[in-house]
mmCIF file of N, CA and C and ligand atoms in Angstrom:
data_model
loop_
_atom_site.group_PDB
_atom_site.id
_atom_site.type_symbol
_atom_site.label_atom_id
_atom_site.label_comp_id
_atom_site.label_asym_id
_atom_site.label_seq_id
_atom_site.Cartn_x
_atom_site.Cartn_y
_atom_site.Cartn_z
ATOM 1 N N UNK L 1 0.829 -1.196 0.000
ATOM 2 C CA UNK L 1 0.000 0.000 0.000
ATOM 3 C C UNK L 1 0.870 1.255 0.000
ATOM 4 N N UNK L 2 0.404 2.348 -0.800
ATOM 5 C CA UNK L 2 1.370 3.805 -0.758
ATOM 6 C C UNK L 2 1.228 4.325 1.021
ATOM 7 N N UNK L 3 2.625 4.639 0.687
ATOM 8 C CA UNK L 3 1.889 5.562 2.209
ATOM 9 C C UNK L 3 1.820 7.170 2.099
ATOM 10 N N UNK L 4 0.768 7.375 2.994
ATOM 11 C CA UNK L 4 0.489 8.986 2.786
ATOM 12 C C UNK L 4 1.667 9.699 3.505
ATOM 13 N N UNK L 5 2.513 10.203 3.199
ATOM 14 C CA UNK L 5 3.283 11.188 2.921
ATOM 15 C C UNK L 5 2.587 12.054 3.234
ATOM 16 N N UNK L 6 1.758 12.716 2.970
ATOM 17 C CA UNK L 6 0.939 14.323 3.494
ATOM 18 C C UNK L 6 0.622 13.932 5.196
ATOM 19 N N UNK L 7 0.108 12.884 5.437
ATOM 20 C CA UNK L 7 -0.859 12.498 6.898
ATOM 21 C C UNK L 7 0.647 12.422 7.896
ATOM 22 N N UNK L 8 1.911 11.598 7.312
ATOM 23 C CA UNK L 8 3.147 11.399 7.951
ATOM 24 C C UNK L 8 3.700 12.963 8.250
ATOM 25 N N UNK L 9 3.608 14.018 6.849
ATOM 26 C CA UNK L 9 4.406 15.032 7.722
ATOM 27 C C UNK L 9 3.510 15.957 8.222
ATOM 28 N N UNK L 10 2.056 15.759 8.038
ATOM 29 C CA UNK L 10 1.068 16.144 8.976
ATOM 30 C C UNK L 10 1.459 16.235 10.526
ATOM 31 N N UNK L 11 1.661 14.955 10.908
ATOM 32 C CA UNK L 11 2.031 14.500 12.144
ATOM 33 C C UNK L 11 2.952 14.822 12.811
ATOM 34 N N UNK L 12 4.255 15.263 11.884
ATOM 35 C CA UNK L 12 5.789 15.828 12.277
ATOM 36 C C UNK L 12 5.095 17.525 12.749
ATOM 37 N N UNK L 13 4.512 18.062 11.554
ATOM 38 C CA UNK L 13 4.278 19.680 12.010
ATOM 39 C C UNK L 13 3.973 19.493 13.203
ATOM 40 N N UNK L 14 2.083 18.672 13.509
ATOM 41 C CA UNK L 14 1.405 18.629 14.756
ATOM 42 C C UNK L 14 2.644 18.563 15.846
ATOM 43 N N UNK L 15 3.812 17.516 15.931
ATOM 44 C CA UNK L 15 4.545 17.321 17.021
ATOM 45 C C UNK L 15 5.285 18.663 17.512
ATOM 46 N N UNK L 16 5.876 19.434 15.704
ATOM 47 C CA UNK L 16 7.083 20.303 15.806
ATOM 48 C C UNK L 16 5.993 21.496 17.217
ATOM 49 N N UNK L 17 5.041 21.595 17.234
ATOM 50 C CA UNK L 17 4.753 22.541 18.135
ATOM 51 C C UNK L 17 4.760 22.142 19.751
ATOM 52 N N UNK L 18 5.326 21.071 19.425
ATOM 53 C CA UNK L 18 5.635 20.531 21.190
ATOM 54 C C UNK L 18 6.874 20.563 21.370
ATOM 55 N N UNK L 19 7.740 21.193 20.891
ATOM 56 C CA UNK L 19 9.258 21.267 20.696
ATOM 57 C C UNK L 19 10.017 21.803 22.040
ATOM 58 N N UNK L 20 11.165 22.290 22.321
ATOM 59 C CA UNK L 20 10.921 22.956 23.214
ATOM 60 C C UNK L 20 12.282 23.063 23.210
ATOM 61 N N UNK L 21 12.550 24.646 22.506
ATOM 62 C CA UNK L 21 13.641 25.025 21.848
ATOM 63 C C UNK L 21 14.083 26.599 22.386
ATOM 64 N N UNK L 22 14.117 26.870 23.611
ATOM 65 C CA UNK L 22 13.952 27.841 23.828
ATOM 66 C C UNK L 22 15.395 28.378 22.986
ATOM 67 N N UNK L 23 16.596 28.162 23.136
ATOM 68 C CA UNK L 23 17.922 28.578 22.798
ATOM 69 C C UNK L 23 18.155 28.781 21.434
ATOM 70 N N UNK L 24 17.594 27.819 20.595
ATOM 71 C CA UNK L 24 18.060 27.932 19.010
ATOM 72 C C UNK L 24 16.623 28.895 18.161
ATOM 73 N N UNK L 25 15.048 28.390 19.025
ATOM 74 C CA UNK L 25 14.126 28.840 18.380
ATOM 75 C C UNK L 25 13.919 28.299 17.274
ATOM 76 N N UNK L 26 14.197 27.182 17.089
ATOM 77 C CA UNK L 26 14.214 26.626 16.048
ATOM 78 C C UNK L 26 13.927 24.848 16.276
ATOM 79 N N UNK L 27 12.124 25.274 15.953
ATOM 80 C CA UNK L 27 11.495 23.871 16.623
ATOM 81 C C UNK L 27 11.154 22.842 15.135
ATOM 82 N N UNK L 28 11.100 21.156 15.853
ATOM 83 C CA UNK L 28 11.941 20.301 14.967
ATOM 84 C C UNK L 28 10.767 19.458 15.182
ATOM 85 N N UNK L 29 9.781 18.838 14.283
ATOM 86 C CA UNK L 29 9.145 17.738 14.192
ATOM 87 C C UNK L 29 9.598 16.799 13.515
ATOM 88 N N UNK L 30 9.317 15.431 14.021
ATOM 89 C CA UNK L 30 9.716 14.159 13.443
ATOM 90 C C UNK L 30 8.630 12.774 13.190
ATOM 91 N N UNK L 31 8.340 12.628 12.276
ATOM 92 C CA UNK L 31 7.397 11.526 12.311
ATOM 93 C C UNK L 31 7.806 10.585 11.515
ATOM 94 N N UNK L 32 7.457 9.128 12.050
ATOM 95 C CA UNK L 32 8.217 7.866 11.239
ATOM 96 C C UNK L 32 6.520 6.661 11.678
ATOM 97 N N UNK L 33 7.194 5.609 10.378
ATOM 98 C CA UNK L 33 6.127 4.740 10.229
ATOM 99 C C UNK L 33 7.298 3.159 10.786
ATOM 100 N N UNK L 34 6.702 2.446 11.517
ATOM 101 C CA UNK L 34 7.246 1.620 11.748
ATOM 102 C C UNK L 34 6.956 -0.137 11.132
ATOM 103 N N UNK L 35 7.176 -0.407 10.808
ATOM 104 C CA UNK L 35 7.061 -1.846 9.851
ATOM 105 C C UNK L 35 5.870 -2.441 10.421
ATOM 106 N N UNK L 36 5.111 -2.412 12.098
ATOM 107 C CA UNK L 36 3.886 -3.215 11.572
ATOM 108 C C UNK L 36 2.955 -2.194 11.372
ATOM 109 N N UNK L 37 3.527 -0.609 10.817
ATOM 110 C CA UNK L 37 2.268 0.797 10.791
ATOM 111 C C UNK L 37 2.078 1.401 11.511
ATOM 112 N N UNK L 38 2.811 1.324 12.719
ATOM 113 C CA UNK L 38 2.832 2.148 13.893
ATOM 114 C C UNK L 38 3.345 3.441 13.501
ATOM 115 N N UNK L 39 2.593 4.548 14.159
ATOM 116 C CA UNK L 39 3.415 5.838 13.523
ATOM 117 C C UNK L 39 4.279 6.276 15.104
ATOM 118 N N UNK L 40 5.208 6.982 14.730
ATOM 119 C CA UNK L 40 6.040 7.606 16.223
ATOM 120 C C UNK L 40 6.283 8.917 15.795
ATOM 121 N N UNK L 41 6.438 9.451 16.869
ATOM 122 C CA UNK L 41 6.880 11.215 16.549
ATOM 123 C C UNK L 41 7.294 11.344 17.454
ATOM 124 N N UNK L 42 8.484 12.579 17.275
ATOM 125 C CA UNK L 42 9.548 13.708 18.344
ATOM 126 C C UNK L 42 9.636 14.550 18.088
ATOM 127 N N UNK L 43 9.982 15.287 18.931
ATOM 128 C CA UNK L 43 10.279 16.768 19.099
ATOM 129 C C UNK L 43 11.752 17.154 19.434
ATOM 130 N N UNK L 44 12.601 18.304 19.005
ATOM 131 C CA UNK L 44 13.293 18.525 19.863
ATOM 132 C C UNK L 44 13.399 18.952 20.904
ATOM 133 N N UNK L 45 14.402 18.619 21.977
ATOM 134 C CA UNK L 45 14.305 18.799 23.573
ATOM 135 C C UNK L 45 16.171 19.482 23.230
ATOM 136 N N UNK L 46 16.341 21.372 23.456
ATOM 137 C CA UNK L 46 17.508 21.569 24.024
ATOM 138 C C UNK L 46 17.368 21.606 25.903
ATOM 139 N N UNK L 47 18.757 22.418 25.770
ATOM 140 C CA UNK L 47 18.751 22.481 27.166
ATOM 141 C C UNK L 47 20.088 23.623 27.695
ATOM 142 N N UNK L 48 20.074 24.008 29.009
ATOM 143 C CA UNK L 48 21.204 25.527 28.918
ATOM 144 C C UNK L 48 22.219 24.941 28.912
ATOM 145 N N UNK L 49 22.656 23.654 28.561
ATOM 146 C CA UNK L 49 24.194 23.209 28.184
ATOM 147 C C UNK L 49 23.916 22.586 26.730
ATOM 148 N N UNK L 50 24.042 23.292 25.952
ATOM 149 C CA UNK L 50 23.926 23.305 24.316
ATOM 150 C C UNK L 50 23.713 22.331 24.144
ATOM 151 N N UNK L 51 25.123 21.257 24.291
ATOM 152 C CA UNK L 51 25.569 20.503 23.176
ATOM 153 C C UNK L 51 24.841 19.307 23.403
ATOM 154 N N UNK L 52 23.893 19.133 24.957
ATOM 155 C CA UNK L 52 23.555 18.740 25.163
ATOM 156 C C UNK L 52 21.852 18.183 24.489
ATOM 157 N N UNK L 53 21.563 19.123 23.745
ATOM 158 C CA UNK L 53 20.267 18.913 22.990
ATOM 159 C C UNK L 53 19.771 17.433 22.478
ATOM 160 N N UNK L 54 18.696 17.107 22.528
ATOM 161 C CA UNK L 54 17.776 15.763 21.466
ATOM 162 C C UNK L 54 17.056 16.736 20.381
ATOM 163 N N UNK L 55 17.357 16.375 19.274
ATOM 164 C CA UNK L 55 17.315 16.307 18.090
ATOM 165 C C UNK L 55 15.765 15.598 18.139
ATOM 166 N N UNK L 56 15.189 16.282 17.199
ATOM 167 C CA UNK L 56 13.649 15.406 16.850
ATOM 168 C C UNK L 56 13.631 14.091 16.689
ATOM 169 N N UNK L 57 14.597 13.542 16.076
ATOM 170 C CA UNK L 57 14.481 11.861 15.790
ATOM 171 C C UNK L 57 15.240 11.285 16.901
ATOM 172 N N UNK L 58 16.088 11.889 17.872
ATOM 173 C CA UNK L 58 16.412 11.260 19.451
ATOM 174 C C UNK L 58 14.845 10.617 19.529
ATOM 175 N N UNK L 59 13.738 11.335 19.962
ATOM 176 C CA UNK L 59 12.289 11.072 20.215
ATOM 177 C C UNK L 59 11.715 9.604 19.342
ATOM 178 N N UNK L 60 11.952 10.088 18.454
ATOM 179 C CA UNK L 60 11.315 8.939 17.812
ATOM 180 C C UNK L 60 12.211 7.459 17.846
ATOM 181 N N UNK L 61 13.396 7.476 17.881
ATOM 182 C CA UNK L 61 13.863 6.477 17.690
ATOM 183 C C UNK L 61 13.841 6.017 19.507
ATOM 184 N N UNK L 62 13.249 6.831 20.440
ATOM 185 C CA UNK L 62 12.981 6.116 21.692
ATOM 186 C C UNK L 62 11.929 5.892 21.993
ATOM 187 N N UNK L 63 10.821 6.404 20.794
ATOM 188 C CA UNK L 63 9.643 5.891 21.114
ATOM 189 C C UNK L 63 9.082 4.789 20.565
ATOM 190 N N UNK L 64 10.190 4.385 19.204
ATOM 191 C CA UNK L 64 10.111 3.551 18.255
ATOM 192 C C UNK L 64 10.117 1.867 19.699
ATOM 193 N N UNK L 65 11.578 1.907 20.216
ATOM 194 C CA UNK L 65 11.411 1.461 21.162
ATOM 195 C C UNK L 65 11.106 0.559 22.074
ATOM 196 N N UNK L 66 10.386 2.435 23.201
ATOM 197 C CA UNK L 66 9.551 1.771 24.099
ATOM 198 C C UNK L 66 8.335 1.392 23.478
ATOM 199 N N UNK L 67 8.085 1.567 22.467
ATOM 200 C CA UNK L 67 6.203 1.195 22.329
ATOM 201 C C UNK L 67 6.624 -0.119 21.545
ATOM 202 N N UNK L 68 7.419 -0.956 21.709
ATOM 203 C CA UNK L 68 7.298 -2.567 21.039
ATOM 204 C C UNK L 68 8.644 -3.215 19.880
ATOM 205 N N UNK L 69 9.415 -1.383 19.668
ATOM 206 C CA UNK L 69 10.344 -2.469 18.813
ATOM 207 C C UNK L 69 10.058 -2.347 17.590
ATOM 208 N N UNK L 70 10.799 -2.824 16.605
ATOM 209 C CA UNK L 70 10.552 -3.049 15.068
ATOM 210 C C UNK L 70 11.424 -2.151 14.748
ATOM 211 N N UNK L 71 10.997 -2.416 13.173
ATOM 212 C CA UNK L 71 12.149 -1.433 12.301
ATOM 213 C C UNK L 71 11.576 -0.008 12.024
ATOM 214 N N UNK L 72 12.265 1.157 11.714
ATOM 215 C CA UNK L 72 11.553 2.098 11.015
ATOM 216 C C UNK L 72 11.347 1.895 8.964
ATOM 217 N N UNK L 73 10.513 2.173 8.813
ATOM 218 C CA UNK L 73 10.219 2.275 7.536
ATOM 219 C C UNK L 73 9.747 3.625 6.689
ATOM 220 N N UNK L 74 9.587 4.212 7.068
ATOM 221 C CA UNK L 74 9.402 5.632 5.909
ATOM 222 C C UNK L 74 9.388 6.974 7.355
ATOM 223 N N UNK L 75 10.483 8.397 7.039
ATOM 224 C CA UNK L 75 10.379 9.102 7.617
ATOM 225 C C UNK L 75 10.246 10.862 7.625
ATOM 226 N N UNK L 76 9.821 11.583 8.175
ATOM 227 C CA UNK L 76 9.832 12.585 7.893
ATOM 228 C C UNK L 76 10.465 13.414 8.890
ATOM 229 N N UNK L 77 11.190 14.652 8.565
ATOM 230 C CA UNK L 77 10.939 15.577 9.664
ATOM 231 C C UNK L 77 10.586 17.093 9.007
ATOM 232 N N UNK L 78 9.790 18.578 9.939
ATOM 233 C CA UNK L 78 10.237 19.636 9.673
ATOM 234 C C UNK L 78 10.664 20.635 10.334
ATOM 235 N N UNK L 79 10.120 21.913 9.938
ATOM 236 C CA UNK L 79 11.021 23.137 10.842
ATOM 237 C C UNK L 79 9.661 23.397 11.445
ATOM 238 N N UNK L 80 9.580 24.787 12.258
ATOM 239 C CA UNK L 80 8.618 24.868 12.646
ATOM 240 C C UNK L 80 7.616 25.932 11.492
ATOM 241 N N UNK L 81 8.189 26.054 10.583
ATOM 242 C CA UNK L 81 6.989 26.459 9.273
ATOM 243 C C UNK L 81 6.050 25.817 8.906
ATOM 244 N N UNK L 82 7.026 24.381 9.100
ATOM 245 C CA UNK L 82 6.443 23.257 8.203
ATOM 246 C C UNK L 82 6.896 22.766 7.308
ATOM 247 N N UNK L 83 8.126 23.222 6.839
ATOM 248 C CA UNK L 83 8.941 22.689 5.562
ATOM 249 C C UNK L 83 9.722 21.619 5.821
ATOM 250 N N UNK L 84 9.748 21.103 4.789
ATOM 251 C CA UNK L 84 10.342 19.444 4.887
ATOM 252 C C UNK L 84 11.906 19.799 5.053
ATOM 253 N N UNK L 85 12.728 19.196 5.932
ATOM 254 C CA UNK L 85 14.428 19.817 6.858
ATOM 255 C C UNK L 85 14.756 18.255 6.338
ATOM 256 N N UNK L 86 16.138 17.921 5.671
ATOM 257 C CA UNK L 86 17.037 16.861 6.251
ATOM 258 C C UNK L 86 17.585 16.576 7.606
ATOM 259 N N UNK L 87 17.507 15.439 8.346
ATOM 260 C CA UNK L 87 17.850 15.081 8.975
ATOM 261 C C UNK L 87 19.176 15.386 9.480
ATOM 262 N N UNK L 88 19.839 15.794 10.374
ATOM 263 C CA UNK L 88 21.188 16.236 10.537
ATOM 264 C C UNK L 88 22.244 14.916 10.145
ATOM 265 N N UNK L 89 23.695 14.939 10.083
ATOM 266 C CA UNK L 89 24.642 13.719 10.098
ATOM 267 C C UNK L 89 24.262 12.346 10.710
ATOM 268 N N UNK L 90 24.225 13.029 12.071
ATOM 269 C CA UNK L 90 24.214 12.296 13.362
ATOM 270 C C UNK L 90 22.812 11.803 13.174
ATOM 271 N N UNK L 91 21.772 12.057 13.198
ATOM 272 C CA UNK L 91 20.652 11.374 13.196
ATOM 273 C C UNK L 91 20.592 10.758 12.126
ATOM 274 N N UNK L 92 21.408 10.798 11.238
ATOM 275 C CA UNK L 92 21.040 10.024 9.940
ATOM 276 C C UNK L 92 21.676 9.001 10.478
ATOM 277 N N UNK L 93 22.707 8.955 10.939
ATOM 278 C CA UNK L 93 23.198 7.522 11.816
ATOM 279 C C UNK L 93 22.270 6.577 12.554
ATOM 280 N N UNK L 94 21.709 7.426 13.327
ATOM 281 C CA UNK L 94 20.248 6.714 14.482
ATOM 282 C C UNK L 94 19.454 6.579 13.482
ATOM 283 N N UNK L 95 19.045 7.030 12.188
ATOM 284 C CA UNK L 95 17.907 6.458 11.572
ATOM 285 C C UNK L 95 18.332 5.100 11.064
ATOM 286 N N UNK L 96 19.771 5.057 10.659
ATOM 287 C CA UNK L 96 20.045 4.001 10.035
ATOM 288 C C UNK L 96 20.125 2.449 10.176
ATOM 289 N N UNK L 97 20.763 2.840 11.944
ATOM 290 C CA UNK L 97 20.597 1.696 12.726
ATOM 291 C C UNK L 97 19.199 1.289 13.378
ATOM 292 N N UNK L 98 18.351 1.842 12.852
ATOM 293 C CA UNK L 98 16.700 1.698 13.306
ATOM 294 C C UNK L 98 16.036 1.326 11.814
ATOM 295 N N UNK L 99 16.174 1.440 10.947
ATOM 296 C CA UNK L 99 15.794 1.639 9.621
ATOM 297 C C UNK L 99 16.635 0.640 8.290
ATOM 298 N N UNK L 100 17.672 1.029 8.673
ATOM 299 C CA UNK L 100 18.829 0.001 7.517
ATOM 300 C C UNK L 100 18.408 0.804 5.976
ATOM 301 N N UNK L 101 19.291 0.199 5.001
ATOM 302 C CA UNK L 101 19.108 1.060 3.787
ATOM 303 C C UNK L 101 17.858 1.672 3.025
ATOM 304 N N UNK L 102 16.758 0.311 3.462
ATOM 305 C CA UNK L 102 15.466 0.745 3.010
ATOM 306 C C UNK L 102 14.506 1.654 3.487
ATOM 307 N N UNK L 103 15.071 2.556 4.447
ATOM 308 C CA UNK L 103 14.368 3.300 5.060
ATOM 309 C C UNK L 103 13.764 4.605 3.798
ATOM 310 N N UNK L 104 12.603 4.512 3.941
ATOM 311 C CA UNK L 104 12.689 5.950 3.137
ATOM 312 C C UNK L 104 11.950 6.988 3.833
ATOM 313 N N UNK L 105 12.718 8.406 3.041
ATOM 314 C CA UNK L 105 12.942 9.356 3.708
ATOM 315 C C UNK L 105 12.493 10.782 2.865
ATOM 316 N N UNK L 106 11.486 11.557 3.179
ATOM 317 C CA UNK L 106 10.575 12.647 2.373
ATOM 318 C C UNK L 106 11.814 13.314 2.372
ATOM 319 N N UNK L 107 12.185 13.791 1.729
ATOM 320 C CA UNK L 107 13.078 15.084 1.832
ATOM 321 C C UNK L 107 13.046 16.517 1.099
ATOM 322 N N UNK L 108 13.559 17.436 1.135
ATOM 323 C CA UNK L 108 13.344 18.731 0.206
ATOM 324 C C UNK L 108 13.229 18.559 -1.015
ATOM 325 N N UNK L 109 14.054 17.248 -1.285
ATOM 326 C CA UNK L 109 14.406 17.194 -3.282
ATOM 327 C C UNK L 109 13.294 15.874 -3.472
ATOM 328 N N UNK L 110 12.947 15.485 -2.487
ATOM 329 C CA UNK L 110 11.361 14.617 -2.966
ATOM 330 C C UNK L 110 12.176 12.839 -1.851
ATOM 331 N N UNK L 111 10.838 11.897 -2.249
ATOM 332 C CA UNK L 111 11.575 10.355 -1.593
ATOM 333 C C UNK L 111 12.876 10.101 -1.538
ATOM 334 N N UNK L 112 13.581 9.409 -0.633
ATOM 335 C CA UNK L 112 14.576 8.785 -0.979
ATOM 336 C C UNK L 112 15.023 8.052 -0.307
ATOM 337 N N UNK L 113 15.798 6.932 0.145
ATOM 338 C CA UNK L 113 16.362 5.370 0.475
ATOM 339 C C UNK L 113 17.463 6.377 1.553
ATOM 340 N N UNK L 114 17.537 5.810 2.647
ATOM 341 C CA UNK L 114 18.758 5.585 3.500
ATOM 342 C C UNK L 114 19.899 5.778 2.611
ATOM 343 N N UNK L 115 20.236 4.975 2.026
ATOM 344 C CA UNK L 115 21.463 4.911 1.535
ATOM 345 C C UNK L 115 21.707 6.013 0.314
ATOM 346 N N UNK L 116 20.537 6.366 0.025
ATOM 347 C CA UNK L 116 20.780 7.354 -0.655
ATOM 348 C C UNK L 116 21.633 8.704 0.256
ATOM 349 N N UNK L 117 21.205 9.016 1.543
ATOM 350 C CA UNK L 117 21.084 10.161 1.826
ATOM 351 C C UNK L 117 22.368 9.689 3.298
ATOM 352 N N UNK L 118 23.152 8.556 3.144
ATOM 353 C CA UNK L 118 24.520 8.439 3.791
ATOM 354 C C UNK L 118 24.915 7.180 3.595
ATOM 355 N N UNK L 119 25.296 7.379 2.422
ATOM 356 C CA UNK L 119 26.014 5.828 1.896
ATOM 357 C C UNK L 119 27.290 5.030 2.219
ATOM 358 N N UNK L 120 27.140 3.902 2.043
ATOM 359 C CA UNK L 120 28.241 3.219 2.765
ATOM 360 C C UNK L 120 27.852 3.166 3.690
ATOM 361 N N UNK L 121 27.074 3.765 4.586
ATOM 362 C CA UNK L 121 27.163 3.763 6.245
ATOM 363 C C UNK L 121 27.593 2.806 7.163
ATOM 364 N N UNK L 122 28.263 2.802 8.063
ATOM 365 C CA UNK L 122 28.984 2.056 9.732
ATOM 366 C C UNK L 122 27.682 1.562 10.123
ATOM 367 N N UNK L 123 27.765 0.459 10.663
ATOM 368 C CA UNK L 123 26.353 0.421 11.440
ATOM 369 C C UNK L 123 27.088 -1.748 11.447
ATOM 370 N N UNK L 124 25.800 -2.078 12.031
ATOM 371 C CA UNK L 124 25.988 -3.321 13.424
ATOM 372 C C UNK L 124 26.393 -4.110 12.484
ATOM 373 N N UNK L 125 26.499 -4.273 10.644
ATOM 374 C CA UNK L 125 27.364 -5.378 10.144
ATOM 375 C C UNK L 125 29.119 -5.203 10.415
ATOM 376 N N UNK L 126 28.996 -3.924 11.056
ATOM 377 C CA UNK L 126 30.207 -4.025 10.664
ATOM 378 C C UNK L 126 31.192 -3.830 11.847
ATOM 379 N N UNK L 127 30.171 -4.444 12.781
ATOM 380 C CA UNK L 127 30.644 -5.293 14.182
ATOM 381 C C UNK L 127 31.183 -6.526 14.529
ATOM 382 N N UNK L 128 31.040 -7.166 13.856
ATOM 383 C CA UNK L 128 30.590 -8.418 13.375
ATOM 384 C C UNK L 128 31.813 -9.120 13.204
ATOM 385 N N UNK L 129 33.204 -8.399 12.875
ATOM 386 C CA UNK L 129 34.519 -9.097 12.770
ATOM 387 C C UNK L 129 35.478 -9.140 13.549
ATOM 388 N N UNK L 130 36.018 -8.254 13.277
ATOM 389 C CA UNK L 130 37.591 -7.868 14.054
ATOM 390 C C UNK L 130 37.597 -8.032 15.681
ATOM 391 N N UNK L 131 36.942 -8.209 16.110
ATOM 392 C CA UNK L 131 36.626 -8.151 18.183
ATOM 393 C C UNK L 131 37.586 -9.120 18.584
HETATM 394 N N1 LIG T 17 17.534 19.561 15.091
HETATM 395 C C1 LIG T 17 16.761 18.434 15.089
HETATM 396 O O1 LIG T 17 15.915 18.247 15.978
HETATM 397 N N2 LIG T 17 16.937 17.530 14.083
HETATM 398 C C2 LIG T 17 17.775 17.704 13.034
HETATM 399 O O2 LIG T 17 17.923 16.798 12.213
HETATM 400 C C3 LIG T 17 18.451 18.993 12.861
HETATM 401 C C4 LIG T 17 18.545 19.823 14.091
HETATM 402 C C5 LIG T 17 17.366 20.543 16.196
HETATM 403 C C6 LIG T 17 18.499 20.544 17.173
HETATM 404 C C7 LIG T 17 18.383 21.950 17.740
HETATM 405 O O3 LIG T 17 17.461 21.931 18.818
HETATM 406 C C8 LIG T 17 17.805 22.761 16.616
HETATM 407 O O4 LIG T 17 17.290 21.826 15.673
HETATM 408 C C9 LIG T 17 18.814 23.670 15.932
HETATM 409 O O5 LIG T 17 19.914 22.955 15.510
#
């Protein structure tokens, strides 16, 4: 079945207003579909020691989780306009190891695959030897 894409980053805006960004002002929704259809969403959470911040998909990939587990399968995030944002470096990492190559991902320039959007990526195969 397609998935709605409009209802998914529906869900990211609805979250981005639970954000809670006092320092950057710059609030972050995240919404993801999880392999048995479960939807999850985050927000960002800073805090008065910067570097310390959660990132919108911190949220989701802990709610992915606690609510049962599974893989992620299709994701979104935005700003607080509403416009569709790439995922930062680092969270593209946490999506990956939650998601794997087939994850797909709405982005500014339209769909696209995990691996499209950090290829090659490190992640748990490649644990697996040298120890
Ligand atoms: N941010 C996210 O939540 N996700 C991203 O992928 C990019 C950045 C947040 C972190 C910080 O609270 C604010 O956006 C500005 O960087």
């Amino acid at each position: 079945m397609a998935v709605d894409w409009d209802a998914l980053r529906a869900s990211a805006v609805a979250v981005s207003a639970r954000a809670y960004a006092p320092y950057s002002n710059y609030h972050v929704g995240a919404a993801a579909l999880a392999d048995d259809g479960r939807e999850l969403v985050g927000c960002n959470v800073e805090n008065a020691a910067y570097g310390v911040v959660l990132c919108a998909e911190c949220g989701v990939v802990s709610s992915l989780h606690a609510t049962g587990g599974g893989r992620l399968t299709h994701f979104v995030c935005v700003d607080g306009r509403g416009e569709v944002i790439m995922p930062c470096g680092r969270c593209r990492q946490l999506l990956f190891e939650n998601g794997g190559n087939d994850l797909e991902l709405l982005t500014p320039s339209g769909v696209k695959r995990m691996s499209d959007v950090l290829p090659d990526a490190f992640g748990p195969d490649d644990l697996t030897g040298d120890r």
